[in-house]
PDB file of C-alpha atoms in Angstrom:
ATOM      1  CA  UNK A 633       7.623 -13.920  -1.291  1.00  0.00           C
ATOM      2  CA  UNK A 634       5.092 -13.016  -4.226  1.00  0.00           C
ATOM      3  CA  UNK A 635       7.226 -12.941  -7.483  1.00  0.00           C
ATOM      4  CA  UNK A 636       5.640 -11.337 -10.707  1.00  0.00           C
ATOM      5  CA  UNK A 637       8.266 -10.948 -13.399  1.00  0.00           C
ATOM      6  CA  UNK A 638       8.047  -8.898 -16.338  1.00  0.00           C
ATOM      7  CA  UNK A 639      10.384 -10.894 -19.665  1.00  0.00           C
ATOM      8  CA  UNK A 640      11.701  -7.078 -20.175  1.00  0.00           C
ATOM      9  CA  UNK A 641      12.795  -4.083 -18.150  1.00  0.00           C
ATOM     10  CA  UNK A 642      13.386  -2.221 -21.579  1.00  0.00           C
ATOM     11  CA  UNK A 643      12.532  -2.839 -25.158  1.00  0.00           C
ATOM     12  CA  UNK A 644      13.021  -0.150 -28.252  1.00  0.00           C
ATOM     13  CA  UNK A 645      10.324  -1.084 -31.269  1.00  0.00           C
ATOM     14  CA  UNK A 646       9.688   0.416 -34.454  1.00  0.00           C
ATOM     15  CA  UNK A 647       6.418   1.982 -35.472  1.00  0.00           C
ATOM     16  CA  UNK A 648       4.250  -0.785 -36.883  1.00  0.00           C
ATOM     17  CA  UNK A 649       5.543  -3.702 -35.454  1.00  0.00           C
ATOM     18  CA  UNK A 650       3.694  -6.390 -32.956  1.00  0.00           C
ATOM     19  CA  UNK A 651       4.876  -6.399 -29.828  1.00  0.00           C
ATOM     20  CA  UNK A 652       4.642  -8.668 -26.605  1.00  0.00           C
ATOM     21  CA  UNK A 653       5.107  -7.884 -23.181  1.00  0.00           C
ATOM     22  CA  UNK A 654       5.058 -10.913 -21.147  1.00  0.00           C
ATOM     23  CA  UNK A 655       4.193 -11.241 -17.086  1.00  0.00           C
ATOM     24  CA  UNK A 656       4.679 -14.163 -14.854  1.00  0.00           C
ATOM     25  CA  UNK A 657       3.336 -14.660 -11.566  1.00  0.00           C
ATOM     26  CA  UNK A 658       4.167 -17.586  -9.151  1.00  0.00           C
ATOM     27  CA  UNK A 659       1.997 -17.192  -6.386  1.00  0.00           C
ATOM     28  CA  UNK A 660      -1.101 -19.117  -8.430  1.00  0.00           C
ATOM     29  CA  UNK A 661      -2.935 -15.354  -7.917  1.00  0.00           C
ATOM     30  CA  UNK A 662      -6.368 -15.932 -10.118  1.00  0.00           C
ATOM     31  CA  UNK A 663      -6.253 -11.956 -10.744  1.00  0.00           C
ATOM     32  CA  UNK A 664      -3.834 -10.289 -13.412  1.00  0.00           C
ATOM     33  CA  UNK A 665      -3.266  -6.845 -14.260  1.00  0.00           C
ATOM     34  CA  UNK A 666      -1.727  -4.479 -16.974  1.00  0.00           C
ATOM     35  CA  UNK A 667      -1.115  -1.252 -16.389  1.00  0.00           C
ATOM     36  CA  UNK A 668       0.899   1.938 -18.001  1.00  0.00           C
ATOM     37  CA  UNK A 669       2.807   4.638 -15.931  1.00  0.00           C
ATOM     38  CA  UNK A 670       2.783   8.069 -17.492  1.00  0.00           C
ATOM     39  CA  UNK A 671       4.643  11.209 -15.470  1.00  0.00           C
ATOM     40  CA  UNK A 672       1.364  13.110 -14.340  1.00  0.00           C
ATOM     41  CA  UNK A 673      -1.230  10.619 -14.828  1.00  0.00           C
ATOM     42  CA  UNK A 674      -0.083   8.172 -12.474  1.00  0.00           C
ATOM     43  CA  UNK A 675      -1.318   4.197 -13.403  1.00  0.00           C
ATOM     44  CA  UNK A 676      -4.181   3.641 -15.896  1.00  0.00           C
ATOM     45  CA  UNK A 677      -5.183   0.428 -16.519  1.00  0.00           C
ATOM     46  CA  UNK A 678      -5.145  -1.332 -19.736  1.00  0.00           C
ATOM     47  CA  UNK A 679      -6.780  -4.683 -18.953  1.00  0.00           C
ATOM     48  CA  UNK A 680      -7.192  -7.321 -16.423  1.00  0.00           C
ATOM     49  CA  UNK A 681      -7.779 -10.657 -16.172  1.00  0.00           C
ATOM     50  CA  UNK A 682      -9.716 -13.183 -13.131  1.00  0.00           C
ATOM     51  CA  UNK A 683      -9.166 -16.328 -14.719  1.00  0.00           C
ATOM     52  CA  UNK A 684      -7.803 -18.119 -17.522  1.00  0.00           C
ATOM     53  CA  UNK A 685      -9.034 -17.132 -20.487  1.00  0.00           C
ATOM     54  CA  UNK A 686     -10.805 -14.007 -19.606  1.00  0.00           C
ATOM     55  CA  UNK A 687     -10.140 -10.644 -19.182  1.00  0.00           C
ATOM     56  CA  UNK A 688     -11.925  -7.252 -19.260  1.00  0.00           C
ATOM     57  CA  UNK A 689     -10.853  -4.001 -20.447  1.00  0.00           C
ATOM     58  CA  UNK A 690      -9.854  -1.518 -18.056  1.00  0.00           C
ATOM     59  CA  UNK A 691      -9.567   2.468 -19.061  1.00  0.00           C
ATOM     60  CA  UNK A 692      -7.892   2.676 -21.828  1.00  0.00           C
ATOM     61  CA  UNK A 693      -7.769  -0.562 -24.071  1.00  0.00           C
ATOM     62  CA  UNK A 694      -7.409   0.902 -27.399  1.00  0.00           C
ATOM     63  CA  UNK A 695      -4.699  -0.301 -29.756  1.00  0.00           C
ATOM     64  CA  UNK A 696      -3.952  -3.248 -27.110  1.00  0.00           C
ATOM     65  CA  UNK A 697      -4.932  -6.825 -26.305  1.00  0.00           C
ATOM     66  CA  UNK A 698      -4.220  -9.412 -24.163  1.00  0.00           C
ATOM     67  CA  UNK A 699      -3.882 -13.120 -23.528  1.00  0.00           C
ATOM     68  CA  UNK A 700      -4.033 -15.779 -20.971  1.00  0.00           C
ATOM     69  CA  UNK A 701      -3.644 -19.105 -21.783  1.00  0.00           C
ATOM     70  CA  UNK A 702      -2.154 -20.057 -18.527  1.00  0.00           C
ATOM     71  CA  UNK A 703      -3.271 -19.040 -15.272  1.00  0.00           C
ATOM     72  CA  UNK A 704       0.407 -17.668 -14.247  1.00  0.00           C
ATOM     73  CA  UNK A 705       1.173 -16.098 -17.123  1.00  0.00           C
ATOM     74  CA  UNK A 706      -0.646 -12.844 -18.489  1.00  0.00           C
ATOM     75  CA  UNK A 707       0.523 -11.100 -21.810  1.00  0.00           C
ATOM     76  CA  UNK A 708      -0.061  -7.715 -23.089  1.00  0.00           C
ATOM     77  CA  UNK A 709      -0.256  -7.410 -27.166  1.00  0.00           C
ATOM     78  CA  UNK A 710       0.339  -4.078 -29.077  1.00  0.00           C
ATOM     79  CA  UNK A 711      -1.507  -5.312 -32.305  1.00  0.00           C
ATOM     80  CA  UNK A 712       0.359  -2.301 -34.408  1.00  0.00           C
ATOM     81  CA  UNK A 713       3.138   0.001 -31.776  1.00  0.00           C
ATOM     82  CA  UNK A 714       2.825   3.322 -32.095  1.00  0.00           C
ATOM     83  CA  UNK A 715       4.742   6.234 -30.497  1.00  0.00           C
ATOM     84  CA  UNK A 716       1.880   7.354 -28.177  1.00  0.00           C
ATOM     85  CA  UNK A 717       2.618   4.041 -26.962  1.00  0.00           C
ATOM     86  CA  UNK A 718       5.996   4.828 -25.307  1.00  0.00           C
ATOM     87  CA  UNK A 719       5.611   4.124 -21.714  1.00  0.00           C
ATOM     88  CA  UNK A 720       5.979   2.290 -18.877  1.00  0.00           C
ATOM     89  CA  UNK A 721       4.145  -1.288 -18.390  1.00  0.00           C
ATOM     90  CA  UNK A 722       3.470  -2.158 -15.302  1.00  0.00           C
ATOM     91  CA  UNK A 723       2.000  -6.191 -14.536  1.00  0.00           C
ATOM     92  CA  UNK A 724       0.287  -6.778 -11.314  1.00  0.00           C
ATOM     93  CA  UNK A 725      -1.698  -9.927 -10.082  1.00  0.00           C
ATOM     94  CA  UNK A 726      -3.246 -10.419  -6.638  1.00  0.00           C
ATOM     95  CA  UNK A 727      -5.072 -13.149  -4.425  1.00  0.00           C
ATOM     96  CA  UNK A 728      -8.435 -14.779  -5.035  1.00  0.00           C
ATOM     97  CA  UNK A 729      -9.219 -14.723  -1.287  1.00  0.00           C
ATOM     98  CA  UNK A 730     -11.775 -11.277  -1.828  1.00  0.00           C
ATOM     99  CA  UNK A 731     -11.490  -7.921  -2.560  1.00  0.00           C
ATOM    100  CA  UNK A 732      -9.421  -6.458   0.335  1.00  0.00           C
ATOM    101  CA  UNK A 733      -6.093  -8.158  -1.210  1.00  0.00           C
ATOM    102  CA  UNK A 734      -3.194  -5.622  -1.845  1.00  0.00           C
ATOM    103  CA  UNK A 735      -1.763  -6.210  -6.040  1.00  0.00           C
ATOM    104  CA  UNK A 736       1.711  -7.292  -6.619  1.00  0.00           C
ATOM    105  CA  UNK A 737       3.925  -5.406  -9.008  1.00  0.00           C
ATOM    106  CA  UNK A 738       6.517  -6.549 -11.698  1.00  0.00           C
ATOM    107  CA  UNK A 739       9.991  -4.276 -11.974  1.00  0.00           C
ATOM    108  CA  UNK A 740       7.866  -2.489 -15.353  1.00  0.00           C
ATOM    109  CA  UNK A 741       8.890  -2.808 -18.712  1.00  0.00           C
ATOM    110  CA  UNK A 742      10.070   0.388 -20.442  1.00  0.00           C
ATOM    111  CA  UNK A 743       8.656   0.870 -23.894  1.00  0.00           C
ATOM    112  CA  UNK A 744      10.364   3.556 -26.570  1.00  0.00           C
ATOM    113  CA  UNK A 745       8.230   2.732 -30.293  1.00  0.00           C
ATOM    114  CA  UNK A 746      10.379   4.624 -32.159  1.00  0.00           C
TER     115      UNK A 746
ATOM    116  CA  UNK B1110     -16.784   4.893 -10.465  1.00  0.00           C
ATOM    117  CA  UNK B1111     -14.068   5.120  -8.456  1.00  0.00           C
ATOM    118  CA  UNK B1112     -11.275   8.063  -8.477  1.00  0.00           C
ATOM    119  CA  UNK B1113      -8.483   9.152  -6.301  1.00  0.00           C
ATOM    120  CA  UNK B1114      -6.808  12.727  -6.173  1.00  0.00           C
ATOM    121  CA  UNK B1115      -3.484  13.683  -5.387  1.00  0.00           C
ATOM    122  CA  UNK B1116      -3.459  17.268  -5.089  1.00  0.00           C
ATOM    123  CA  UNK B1117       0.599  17.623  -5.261  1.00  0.00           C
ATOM    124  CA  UNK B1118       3.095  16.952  -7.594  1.00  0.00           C
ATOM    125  CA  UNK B1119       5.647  17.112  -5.154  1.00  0.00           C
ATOM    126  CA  UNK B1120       6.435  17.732  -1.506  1.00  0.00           C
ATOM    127  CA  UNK B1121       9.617  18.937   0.078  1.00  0.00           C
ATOM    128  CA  UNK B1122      10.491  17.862   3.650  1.00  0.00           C
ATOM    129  CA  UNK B1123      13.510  18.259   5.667  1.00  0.00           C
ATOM    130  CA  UNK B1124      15.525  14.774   6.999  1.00  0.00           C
ATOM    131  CA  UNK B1125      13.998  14.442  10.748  1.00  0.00           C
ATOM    132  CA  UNK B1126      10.695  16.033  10.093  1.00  0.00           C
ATOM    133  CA  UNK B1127       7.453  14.935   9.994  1.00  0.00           C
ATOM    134  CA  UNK B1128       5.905  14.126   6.426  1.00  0.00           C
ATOM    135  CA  UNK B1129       2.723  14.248   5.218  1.00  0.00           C
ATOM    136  CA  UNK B1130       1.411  12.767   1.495  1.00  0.00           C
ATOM    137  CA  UNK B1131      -1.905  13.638   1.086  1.00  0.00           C
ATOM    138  CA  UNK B1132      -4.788  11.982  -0.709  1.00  0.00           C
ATOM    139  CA  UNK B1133      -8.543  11.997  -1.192  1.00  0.00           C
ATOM    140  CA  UNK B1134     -10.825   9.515  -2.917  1.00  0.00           C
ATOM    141  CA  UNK B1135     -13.805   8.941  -4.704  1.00  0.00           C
ATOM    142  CA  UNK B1136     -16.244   5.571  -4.786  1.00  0.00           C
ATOM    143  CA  UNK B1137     -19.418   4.661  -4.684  1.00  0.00           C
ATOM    144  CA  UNK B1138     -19.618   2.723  -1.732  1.00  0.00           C
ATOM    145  CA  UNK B1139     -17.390   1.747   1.431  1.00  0.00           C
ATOM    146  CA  UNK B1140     -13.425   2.052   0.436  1.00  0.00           C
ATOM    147  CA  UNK B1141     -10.417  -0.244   0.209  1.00  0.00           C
ATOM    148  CA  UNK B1142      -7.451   1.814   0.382  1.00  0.00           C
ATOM    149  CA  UNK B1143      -3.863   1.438  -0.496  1.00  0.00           C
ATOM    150  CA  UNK B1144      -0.987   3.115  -0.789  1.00  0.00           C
ATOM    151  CA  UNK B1145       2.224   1.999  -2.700  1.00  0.00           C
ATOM    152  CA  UNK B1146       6.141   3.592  -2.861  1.00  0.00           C
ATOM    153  CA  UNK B1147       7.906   3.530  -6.179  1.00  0.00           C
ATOM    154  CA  UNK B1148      11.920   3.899  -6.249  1.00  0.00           C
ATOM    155  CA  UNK B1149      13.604   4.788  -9.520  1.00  0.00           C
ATOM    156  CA  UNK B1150      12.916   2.766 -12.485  1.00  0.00           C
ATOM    157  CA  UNK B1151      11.495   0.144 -10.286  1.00  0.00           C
ATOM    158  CA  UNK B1152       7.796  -1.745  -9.757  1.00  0.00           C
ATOM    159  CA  UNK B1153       5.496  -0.610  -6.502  1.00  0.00           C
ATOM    160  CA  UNK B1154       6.234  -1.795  -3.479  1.00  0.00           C
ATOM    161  CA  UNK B1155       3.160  -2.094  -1.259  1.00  0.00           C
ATOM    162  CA  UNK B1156       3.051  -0.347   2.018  1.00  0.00           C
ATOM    163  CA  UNK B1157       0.041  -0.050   3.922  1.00  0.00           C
ATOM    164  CA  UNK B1158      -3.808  -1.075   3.613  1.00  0.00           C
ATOM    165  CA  UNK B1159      -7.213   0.190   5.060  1.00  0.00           C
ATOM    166  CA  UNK B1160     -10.186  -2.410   5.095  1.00  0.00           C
ATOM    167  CA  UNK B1161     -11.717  -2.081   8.289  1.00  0.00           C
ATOM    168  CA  UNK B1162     -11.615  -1.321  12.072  1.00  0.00           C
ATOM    169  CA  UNK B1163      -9.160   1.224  13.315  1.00  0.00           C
ATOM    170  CA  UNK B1164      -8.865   4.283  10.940  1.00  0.00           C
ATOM    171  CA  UNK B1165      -4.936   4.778  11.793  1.00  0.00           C
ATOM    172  CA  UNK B1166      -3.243   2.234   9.696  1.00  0.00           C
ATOM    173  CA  UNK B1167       0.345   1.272  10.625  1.00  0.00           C
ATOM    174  CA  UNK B1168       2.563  -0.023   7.562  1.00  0.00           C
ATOM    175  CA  UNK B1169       6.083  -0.688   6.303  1.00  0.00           C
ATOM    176  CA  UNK B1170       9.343   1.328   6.807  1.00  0.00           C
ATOM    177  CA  UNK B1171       7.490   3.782   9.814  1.00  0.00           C
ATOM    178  CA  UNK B1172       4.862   5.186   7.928  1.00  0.00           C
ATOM    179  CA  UNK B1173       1.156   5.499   8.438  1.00  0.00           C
ATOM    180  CA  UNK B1174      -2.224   6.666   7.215  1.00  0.00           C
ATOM    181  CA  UNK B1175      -5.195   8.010   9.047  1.00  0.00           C
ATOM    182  CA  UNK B1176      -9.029   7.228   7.191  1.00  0.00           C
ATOM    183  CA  UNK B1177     -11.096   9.790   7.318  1.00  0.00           C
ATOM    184  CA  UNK B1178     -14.865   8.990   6.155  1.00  0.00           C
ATOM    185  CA  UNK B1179     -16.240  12.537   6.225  1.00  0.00           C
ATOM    186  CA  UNK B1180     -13.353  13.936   4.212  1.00  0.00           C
ATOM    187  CA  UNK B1181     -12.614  11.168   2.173  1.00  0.00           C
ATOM    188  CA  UNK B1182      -9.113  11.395   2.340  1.00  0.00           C
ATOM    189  CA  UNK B1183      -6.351   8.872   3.166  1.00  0.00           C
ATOM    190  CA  UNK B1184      -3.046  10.853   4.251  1.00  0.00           C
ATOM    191  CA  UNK B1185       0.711   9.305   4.309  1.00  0.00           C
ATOM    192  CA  UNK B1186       2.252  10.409   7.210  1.00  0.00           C
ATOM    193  CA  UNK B1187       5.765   9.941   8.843  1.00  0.00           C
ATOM    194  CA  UNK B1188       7.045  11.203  12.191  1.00  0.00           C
ATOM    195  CA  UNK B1189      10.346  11.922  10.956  1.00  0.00           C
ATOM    196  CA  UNK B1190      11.345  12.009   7.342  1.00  0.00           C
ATOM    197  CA  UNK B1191      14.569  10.063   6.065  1.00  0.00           C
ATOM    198  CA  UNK B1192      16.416  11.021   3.036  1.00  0.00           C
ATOM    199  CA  UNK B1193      15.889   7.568   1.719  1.00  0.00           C
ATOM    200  CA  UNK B1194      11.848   7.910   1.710  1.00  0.00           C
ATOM    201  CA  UNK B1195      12.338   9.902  -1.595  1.00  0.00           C
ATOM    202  CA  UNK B1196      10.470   8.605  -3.791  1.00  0.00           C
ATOM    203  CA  UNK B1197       7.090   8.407  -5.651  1.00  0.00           C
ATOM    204  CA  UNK B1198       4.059   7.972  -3.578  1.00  0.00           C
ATOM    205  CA  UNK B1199       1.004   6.547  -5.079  1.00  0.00           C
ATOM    206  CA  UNK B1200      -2.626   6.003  -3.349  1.00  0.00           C
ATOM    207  CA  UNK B1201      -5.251   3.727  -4.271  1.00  0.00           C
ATOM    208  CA  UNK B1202      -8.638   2.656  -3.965  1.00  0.00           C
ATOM    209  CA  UNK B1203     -11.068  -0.093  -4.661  1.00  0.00           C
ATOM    210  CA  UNK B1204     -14.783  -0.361  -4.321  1.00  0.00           C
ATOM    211  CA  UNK B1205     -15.847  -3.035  -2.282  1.00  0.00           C
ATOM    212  CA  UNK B1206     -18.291  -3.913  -4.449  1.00  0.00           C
ATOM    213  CA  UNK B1207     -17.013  -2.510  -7.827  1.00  0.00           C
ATOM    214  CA  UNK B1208     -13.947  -4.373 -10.051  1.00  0.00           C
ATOM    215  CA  UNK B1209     -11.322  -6.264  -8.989  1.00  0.00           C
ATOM    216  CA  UNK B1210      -8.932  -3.659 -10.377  1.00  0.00           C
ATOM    217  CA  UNK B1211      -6.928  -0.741  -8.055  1.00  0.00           C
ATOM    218  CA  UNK B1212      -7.443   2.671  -9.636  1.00  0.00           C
ATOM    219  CA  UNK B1213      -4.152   4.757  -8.719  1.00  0.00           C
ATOM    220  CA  UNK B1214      -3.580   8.914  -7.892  1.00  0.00           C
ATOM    221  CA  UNK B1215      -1.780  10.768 -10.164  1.00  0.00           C
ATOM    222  CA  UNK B1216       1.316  10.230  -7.712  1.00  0.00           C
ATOM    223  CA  UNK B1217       3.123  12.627  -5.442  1.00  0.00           C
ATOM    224  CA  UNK B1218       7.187  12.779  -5.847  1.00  0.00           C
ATOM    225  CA  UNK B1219       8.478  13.073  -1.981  1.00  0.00           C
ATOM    226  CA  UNK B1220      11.759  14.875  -2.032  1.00  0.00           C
ATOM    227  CA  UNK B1221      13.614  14.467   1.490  1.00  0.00           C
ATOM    228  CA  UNK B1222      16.470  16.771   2.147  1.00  0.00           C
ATOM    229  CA  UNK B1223      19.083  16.333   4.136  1.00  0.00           C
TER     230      UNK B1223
END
């Protein structure tokens, strides 16, 4: 079975502060996604990555950034947290075999910047 | 661009009858279309896919979805509703020749009563 894994199902942060949300995948999927999960607005997505070392912003990738160093691990950066931030994270990667591929989701990390 | 609508918030069945989640979509071209179940404080879980071919789609834990080009809508259905299908219902769609990325409904809240 496909396993992504998010490092954290919840994390509390303080205004201001850096923080990391880390996403592994173990299925060597070329494709890597972050999104967030707000009550209403379903899944937006933040940014996304097709190989190592790229990425591309998705809808809404102000006052985040990302990182992938290594092809099975993706990592979502919030340069300065702010409370507009609170959310849920969802991490997602899928195949490289074309377009019609389903995405595989992490558990979701639950953010509170407080 | 792509978008998907979910025109309800929630939908109220009763345990043994038939269910229907409904959802309409928005692309450029020819579709890709998902839809994905989301349990309490949990990740998606994938359930069913539309590429090609047949436009009733058969998928995980009884439920289907029936394509329909001309009204560009992708409905959940079930023949008989369980109290355990409550949950959070989200559909998808990808161009097939736009991003990589799924871009989700709002999400419709099924609430099965027994």
């Amino acid at each position: 079975d496909v396993k992504v894994t998010q490092s954290s199902r919840y994390l509390v942060k303080r205004t201001g502060e850096k923080v990391f949300l880390e996403c592994v995948q173990d299925m060597d999927h070329e494709n890597m996604f972050w999104y967030r999960q707000d009550p209403g607005l379903g899944l937006r997505l933040i940014y996304f990555s097709y190989d190592v070392k790229m990425k591309e912003k998705g809808d809404i990738p102000e006052g985040y950034s990302v990182s992938r160093e290594k092809k099975e691990r993706f990592s979502l950066i919030l340069e300065s947290a702010s409370t507009n931030q609170t959310s849920m994270y969802l991490c997602a990667s899928s195949p490289p075999q074309g377009m019609n591929t389903e995405a595989f989701f992490g558990q979701g990390t639950r953010l509170t910047v407080v | 661009a792509q978008s998907v609508a979910q025109p309800e918030d929630q939908v109220n069945v009763a345990e043994g009858n038939p269910l229907t989640v409904k959802c309409t979509y928005s692309v450029s071209g020819n579709p890709y279309l998902f839809w994905y179940v989301q349990y309490p404080n949990r990740g998606l879980q994938f359930l069913l896919k539309y590429i090609t071919g047949d436009n009733l789609v058969k998928g995980s834990y009884g439920f289907e979805a029936e394509f329909n080009k001309s009204q560009t809508s992708f409905h959940l259905k079930k023949p008989s509703a369980l109290v355990s299908d409550s949950a959070l219902y989200f559909c998808a769609v990808r161009d097939r020749k736009g991003r990589r990325a799924l871009t989700f409904g709002s999400g419709t809240r099924l609430q099965v009563q027994p």
